[in-house]
Coordinates of C-alpha atoms and ligand atoms in Angstrom, one line a residue:
X1 CA -10.5 -11.3 8.9
X2 CA -7.2 -11.8 10.5
X3 CA -5.1 -8.7 11.3
X4 CA -1.4 -9.1 11.5
X5 CA 1.0 -6.6 13.2
X6 CA 3.4 -5.4 10.5
X7 CA 5.0 -2.3 11.9
X8 CA 4.9 0.5 14.4
X9 CA 3.7 4.0 13.7
X10 CA 7.1 5.3 14.7
X11 CA 8.7 3.3 12.0
X12 CA 6.7 4.9 9.3
X13 CA 7.8 8.2 7.7
X14 CA 5.2 10.4 6.1
X15 CA 4.9 9.9 2.3
X16 CA 7.7 7.2 2.4
X17 CA 6.3 3.8 1.6
X18 CA 7.5 0.8 3.6
X19 CA 7.4 -2.7 2.1
X20 CA 6.2 -5.4 4.4
X21 CA 5.0 -9.0 4.0
X22 CA 1.7 -10.1 5.4
X23 CA 1.0 -13.8 5.2
X24 CA 3.3 -14.0 2.2
X25 CA 1.7 -11.1 0.4
X26 CA 3.9 -8.1 -0.4
X27 CA 2.3 -4.9 0.9
X28 CA 3.3 -1.3 0.7
X29 CA 2.5 0.7 3.9
X30 CA 2.0 4.4 3.4
X31 CA 1.5 7.0 6.0
X32 CA 0.0 10.1 4.4
X33 CA -2.5 12.8 5.1
X34 CA -2.7 11.6 8.7
X35 CA -3.7 8.1 7.8
X36 CA -2.0 4.8 7.2
X37 CA -2.9 2.8 4.0
X38 CA -1.9 -0.6 2.9
X39 CA -1.8 -1.5 -0.9
X40 CA -0.4 -4.5 -2.6
X41 CA 3.2 -3.8 -3.4
X42 CA 3.1 -5.1 -7.0
X43 CA 2.0 -2.8 -9.8
X44 CA -0.9 -4.2 -11.9
X45 CA 0.9 -3.4 -15.1
X46 CA 4.1 -5.3 -14.5
X47 CA 6.0 -6.9 -11.7
X48 CA 7.4 -3.8 -10.1
X49 CA 7.5 -2.8 -6.5
X50 CA 5.2 0.2 -5.8
X51 CA 7.0 0.9 -2.5
X52 CA 9.9 2.3 -4.6
X53 CA 7.6 4.9 -6.0
X54 CA 6.6 8.4 -4.8
X55 CA 3.5 9.3 -2.8
X56 CA 1.5 12.4 -3.7
X57 CA -2.2 13.4 -3.3
X58 CA -3.1 10.1 -1.5
X59 CA -1.7 8.0 -4.4
X60 CA 1.4 6.0 -5.0
X61 CA 3.1 6.4 -8.4
X62 CA 4.7 3.4 -10.1
X63 CA 8.3 4.5 -10.8
X64 CA 8.6 2.5 -14.0
X65 CA 5.8 3.9 -16.3
X66 CA 4.2 6.5 -14.0
X67 CA 0.7 5.1 -13.4
X68 CA -0.6 6.4 -10.0
X69 CA -2.8 4.2 -7.8
X70 CA -5.3 5.7 -5.3
X71 CA -4.3 4.5 -1.8
X72 CA -8.0 4.4 -0.8
X73 CA -9.3 2.4 -3.7
X74 CA -6.3 0.9 -5.6
X75 CA -7.5 2.4 -8.8
X76 CA -5.1 3.7 -11.4
X77 CA -5.6 7.3 -12.4
X78 CA -4.0 6.9 -15.8
X79 CA -2.3 4.6 -18.3
X80 CA -0.5 2.4 -18.9
X81 CA -2.0 0.5 -15.9
X82 CA -5.7 -0.2 -16.3
X83 CA -6.4 -2.7 -13.5
X84 CA -6.6 -1.7 -9.8
X85 CA -4.1 -3.0 -7.2
X86 CA -5.7 -4.6 -4.1
X87 CA -5.9 -2.4 -1.0
X88 CA -6.2 -3.8 2.5
X89 CA -7.8 -2.7 5.8
X90 CA -5.5 -1.2 8.4
X91 CA -6.0 -1.0 12.1
X92 CA -4.0 1.1 14.5
X93 CA -3.6 -0.2 18.1
X94 CA -1.6 2.1 20.2
X95 CA 1.7 2.3 18.2
X96 CA 1.1 -0.9 16.3
X97 CA 0.0 -1.0 12.7
X98 CA -2.0 -4.1 11.8
X99 CA -3.1 -5.1 8.3
X100 CA -5.4 -7.9 7.0
X101 CA -4.9 -9.4 3.6
X102 CA -7.6 -12.1 4.1
X103 CA -11.1 -11.6 2.7
X104 CA -14.0 -11.8 5.0
X105 CA -15.8 -15.1 4.4
Ligands
FES1 S1 5.0 -1.3 -14.3 FE1 3.8 0.1 -13.2 S2 3.0 1.4 -14.7 FE2 4.2 0.0 -15.8

């Protein structure tokens, strides 16, 4: 699993998603409830950027139709989305935020 440095902690604002690219994959980084989460930035319902949505209760809400995705699991809490969005492991090293979008083989 390859971790890539994508941001620093000081660049992240609580509950304000930041869109980054990791090996060509769009990822929304979210600092909330004292942790940093990485979730694929594209809604599973349509091609919409989740990082433009709001963060609440450890979930990110798609601004277009309102499905919320759990930042820990990627699962939607309600319609219209039915499929989860991939979530990725995050490592913090000092002030650096690292994400891996590769699967362990
Ligand atoms: S595009 Fe995200 S819920 Fe419809």
